Tab-separated table of C-alpha atoms and ligand atoms in Angstrom:
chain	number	residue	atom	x	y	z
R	1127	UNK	CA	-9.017	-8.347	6.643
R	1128	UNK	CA	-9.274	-10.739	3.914
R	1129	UNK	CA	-7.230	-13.364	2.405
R	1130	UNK	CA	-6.709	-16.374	-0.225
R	1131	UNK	CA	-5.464	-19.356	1.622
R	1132	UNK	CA	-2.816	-20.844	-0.938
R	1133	UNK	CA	-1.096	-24.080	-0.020
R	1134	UNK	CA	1.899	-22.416	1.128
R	1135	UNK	CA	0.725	-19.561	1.867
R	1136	UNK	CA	-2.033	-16.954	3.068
R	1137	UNK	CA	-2.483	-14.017	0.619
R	1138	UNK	CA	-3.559	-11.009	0.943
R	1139	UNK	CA	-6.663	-9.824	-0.966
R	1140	UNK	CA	-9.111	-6.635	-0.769
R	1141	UNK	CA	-12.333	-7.157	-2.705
R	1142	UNK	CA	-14.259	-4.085	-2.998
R	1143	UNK	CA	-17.195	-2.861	-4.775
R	1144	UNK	CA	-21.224	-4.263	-5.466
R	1145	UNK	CA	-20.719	-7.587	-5.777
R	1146	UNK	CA	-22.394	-7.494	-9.259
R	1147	UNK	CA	-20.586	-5.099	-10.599
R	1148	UNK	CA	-17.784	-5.192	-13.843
R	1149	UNK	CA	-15.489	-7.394	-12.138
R	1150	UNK	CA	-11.998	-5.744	-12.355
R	1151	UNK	CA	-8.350	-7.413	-11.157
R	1152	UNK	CA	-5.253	-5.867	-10.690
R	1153	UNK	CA	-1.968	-7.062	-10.377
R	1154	UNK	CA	0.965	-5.298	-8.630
R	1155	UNK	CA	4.500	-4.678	-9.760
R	1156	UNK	CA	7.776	-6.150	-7.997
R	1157	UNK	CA	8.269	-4.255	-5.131
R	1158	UNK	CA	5.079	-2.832	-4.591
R	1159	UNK	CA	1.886	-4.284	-2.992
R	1160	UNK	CA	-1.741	-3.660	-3.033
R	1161	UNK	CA	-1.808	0.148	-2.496
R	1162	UNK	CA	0.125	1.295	-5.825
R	1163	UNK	CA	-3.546	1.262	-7.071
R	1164	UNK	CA	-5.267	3.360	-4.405
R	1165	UNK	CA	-5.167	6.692	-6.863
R	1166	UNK	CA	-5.961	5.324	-9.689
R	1167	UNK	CA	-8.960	3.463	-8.416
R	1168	UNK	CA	-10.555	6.343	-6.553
R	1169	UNK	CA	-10.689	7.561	-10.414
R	1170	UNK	CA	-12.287	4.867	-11.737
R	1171	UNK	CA	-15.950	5.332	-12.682
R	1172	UNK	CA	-18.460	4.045	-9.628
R	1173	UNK	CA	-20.359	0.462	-9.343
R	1174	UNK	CA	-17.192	-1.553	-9.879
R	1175	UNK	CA	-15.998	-4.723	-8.036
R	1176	UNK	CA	-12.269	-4.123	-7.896
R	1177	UNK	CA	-10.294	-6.739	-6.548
R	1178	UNK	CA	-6.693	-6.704	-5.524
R	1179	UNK	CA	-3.923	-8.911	-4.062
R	1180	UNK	CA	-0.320	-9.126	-2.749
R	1181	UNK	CA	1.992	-11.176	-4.570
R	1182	UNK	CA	3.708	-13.512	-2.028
R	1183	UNK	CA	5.888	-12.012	-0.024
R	1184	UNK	CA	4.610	-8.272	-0.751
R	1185	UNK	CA	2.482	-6.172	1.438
R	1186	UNK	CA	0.837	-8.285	3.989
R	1187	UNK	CA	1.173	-11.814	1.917
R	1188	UNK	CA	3.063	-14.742	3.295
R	1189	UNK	CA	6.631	-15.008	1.734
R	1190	UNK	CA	6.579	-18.611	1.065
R	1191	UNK	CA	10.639	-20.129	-0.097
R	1192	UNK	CA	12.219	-18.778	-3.598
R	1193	UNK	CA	12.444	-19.227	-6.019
R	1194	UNK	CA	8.847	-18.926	-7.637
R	1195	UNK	CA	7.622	-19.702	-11.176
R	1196	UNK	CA	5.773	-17.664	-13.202
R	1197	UNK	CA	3.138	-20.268	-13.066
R	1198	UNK	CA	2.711	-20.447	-9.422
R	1199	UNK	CA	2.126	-16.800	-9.448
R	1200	UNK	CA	-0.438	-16.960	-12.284
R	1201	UNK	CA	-2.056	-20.153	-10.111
R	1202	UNK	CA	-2.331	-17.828	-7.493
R	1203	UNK	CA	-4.078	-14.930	-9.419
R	1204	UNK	CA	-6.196	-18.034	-11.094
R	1205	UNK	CA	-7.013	-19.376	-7.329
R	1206	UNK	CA	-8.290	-15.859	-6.679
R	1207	UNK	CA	-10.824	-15.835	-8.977
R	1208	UNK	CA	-12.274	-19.198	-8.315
R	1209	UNK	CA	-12.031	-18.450	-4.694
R	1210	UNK	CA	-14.316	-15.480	-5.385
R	1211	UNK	CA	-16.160	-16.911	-7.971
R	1212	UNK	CA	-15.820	-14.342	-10.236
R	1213	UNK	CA	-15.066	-14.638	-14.135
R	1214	UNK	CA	-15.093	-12.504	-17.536
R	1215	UNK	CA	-12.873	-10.402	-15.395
R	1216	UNK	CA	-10.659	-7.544	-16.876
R	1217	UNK	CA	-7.112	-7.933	-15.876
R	1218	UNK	CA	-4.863	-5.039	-15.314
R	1219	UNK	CA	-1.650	-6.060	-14.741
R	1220	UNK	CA	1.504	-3.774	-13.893
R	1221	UNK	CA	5.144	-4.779	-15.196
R	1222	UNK	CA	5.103	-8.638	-13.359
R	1223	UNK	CA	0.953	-8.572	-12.907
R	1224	UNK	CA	1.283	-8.010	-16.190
R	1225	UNK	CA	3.547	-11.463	-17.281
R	1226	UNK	CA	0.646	-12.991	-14.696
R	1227	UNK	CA	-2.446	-11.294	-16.608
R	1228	UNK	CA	-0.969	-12.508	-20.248
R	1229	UNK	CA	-0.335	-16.306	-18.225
R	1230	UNK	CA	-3.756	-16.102	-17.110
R	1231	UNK	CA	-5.181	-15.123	-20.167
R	1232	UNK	CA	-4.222	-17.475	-21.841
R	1233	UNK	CA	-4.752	-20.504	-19.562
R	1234	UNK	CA	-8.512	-19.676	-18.473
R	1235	UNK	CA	-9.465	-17.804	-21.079
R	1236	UNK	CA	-13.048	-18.340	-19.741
R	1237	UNK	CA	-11.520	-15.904	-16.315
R	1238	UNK	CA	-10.289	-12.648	-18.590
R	1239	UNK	CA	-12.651	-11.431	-20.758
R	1240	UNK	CA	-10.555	-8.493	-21.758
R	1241	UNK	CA	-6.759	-7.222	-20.462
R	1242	UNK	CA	-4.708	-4.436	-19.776
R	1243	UNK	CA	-1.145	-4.615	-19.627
R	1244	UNK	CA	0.881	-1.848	-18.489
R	1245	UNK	CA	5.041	-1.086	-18.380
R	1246	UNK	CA	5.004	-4.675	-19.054
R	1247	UNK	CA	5.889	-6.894	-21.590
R	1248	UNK	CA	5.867	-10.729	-23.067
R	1249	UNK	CA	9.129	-10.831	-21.575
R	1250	UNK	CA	11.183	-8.670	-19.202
R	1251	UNK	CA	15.079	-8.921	-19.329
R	1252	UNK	CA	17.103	-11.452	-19.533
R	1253	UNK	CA	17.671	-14.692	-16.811
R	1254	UNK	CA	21.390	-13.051	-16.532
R	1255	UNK	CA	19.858	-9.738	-15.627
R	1256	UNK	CA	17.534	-11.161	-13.163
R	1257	UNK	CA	19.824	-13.715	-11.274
R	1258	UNK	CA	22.556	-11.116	-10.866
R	1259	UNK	CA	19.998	-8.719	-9.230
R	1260	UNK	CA	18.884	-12.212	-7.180
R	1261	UNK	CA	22.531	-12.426	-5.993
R	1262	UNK	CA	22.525	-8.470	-5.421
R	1263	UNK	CA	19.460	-8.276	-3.116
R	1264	UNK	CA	20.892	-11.686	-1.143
R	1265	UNK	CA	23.854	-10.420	-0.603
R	1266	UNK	CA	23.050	-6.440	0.572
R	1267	UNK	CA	18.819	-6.499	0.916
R	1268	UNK	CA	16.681	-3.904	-1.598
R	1269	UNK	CA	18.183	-0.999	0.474
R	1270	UNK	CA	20.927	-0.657	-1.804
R	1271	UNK	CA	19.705	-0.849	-4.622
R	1272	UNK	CA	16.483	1.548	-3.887
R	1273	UNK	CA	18.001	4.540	-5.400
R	1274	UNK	CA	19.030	3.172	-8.806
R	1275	UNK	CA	15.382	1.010	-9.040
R	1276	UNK	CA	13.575	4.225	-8.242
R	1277	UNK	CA	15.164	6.300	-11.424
R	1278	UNK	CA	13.076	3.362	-13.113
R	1279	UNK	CA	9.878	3.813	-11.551
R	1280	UNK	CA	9.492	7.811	-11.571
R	1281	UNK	CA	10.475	10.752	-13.064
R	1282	UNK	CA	13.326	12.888	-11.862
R	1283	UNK	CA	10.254	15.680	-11.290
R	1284	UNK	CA	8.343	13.265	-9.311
R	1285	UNK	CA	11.338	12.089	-7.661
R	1286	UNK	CA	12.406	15.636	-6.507
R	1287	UNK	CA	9.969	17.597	-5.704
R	1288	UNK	CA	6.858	14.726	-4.078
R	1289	UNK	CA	7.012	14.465	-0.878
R	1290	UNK	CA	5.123	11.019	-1.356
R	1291	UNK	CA	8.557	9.932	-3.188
R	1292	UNK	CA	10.001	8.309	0.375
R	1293	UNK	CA	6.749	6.532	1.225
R	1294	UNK	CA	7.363	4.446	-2.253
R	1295	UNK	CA	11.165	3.848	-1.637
R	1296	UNK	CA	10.001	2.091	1.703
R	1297	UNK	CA	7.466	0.127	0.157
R	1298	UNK	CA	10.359	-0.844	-2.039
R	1299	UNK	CA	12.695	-1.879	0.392
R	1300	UNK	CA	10.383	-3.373	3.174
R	1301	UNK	CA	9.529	-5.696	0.372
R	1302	UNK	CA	10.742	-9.244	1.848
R	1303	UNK	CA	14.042	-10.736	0.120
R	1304	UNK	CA	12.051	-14.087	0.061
R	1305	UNK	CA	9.175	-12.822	-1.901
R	1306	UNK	CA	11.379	-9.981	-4.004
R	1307	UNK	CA	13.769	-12.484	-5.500
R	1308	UNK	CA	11.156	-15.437	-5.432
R	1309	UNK	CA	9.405	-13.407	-8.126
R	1310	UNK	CA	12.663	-11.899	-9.590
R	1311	UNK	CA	13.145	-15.688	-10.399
R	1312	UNK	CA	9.364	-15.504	-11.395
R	1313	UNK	CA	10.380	-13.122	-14.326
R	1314	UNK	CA	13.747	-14.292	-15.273
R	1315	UNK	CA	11.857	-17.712	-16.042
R	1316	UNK	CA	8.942	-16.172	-18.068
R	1317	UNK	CA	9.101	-15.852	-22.091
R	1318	UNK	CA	5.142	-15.565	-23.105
R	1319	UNK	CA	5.689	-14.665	-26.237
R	1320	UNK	CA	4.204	-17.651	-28.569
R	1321	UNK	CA	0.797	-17.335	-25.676
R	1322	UNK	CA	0.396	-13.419	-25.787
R	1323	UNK	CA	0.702	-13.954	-29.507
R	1324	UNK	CA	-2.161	-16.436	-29.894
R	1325	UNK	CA	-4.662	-14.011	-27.281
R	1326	UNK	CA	-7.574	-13.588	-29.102
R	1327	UNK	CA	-9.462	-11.057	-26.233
R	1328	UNK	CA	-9.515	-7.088	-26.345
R	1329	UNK	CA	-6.314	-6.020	-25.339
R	1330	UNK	CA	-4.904	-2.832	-24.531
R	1331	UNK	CA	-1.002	-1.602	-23.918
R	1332	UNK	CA	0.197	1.565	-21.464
R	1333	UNK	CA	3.384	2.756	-20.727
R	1334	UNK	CA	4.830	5.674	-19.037
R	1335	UNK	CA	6.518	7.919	-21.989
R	1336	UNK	CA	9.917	7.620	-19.447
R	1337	UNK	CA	9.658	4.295	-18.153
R	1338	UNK	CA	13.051	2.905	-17.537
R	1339	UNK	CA	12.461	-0.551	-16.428
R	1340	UNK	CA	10.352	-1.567	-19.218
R	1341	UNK	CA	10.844	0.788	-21.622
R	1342	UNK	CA	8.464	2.087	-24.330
R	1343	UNK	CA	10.064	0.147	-27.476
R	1344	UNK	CA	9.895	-2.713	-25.570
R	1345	UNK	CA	6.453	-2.077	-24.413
R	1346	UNK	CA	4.876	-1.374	-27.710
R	1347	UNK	CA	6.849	-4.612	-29.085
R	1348	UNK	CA	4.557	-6.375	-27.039
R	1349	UNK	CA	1.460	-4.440	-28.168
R	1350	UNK	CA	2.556	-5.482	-31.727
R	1351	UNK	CA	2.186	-8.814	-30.542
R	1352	UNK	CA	-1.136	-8.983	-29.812
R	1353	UNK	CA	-2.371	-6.324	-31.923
R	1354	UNK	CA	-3.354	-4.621	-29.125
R	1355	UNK	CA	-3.134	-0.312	-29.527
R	1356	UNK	CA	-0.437	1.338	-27.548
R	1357	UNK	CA	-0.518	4.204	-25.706
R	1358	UNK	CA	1.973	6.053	-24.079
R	1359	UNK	CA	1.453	8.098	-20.639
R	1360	UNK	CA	3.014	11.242	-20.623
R	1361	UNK	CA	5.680	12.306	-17.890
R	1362	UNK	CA	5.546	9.294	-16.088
R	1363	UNK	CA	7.925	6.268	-15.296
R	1364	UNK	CA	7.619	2.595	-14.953
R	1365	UNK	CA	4.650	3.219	-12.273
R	1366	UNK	CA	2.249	5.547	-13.951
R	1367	UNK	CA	-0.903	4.515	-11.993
R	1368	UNK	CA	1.008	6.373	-9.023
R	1369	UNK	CA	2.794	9.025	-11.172
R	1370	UNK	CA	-0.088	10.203	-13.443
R	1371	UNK	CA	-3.200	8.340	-12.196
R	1372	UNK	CA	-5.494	10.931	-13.811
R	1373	UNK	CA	-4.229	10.409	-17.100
R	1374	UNK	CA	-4.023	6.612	-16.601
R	1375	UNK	CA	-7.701	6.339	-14.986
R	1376	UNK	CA	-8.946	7.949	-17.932
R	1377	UNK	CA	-7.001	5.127	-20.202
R	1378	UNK	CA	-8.682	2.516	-18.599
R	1379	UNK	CA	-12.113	3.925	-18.340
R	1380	UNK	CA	-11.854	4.566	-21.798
R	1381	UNK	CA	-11.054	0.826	-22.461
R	1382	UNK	CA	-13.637	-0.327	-20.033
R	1383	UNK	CA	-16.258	1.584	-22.108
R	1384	UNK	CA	-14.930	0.370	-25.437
R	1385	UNK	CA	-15.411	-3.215	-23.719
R	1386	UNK	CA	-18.888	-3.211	-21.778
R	1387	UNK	CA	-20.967	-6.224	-22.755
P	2647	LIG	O1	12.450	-3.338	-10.639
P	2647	LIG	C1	12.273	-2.880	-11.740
P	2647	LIG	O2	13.196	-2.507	-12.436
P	2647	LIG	C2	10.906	-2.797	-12.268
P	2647	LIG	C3	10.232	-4.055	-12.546
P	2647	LIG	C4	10.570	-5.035	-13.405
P	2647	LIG	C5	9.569	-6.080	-13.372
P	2647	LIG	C6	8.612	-5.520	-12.410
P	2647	LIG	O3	7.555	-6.004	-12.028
P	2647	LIG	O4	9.064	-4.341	-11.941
């Protein structure tokens, strides 16, 4: 088992791969911990470090108190890579790992040598939108509110006919209400616009053609931003690395190629 030690908190972290390979980060949605990459990565092209974490209070990470600020959780992604050493990392970042990929990016831009930012955007909602889901989930827990977040994350097809589908509902909802509305708070804080606008590194922008949490407009808005290209992923919803990781591997092994030293 491996961890970060954070000041108030232990994190999880799985570091795999030679240890000289491309370094490569990834950063999980809300909701969902380390394991939303497992398809995608067994995809990715061999002799890559890959390096993953759980946000606090996700998968097997210490929920330390809401709320959090979307520069604690980019000091924890940041305290990561020093505690590894690593750097010139490319940073793929999911919906919120995404708001922490642009922060990091542009805060240590000697860490992120290049980025990819997928169903994700310079910023997500509005604080009104956010704090009434806060009050939501501390009121009545993510069970609730599962079946509504999930027509966000996947396609009715996936939704009806994988058998997988359940196994992703409970990763939802076993999500701690600590560490779900601690980065719910997180996102309702973040507005990166003027940063991701001044990111000078190779960028690239995914998003699942029916994405419903971050939808495509929104998405490609962002892209805009940083004059980064946009492409969309067919038949897939706000979680495409789980939905259509074949499609999406081949994305980001495309970019890594584009971006070898
Ligand atoms: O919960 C959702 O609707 C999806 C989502 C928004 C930000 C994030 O990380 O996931």
């Amino acid at each position: 088992m491996q961890f970060l030690t954070r000041p108030d908190a232990q994190l999880h972290i799985r570091d795999e791969g030679p240890r000289d390979g491309r370094v490569v980060v990834f950063a999980n949605s809300l909701g969902t911990d380390l394991r939303v990459w497992d398809q995608l990565i067994a995809l990715l092209p061999k002799g890559l470090r890959l390096i993953r974490f759980d946000k606090r209070g996700h998968g097997l990470s210490d929920a330390s108190p809401a709320p959090y600020s979307m520069d604690l959780l980019v000091e924890d992604a940041e305290a990561l890579c020093d505690h590894l050493g690593v750097k010139d990392v490319t940073f793929i970042g999911l919906s919120i790992g995404g708001l922490i990929g642009q922060g990091l990016a542009a805060k240590r831009p000697d860490l992120v040598k290049a980025l990819i930012l997928m169903d994700t955007a310079a910023k997500i909602g509005t604080a009104e939108m956010w704090n009434t889901r806060i009050a939501a989930v501390r009121e009545g827990g993510l069970l609730p509110m599962g079946p509504a977040i999930m027509e966000r994350w996947f396609t009715a097809p996936f939704r009806e006919t994988r058998a997988e589908f359940a196994l992703w509902t409970n990763m939802l909802t076993r999500t701690t209400v600590e560490g779900y509305v601690g980065c719910c708070a997180a996102i309702a804080g973040a507005d990166l616009t003027e940063s991701t606008r001044a990111l000078t590194l190779p960028v690239e922008v995914l998003c699942g053609d029916q994405d419903g949490s971050t939808p495509p407009d929104l998405v490609r808005a962002t892209a805009a931003l940083c004059n980064a290209p946009f492409r969309l992923i067919p038949d897939a919803g706000h979680i495409p690395c789980v939905e259509q990781p074949e499609a999406t591997a081949q994305l980001i092994t495309d970019f890594l190629e584009r971006t070898a030293a």
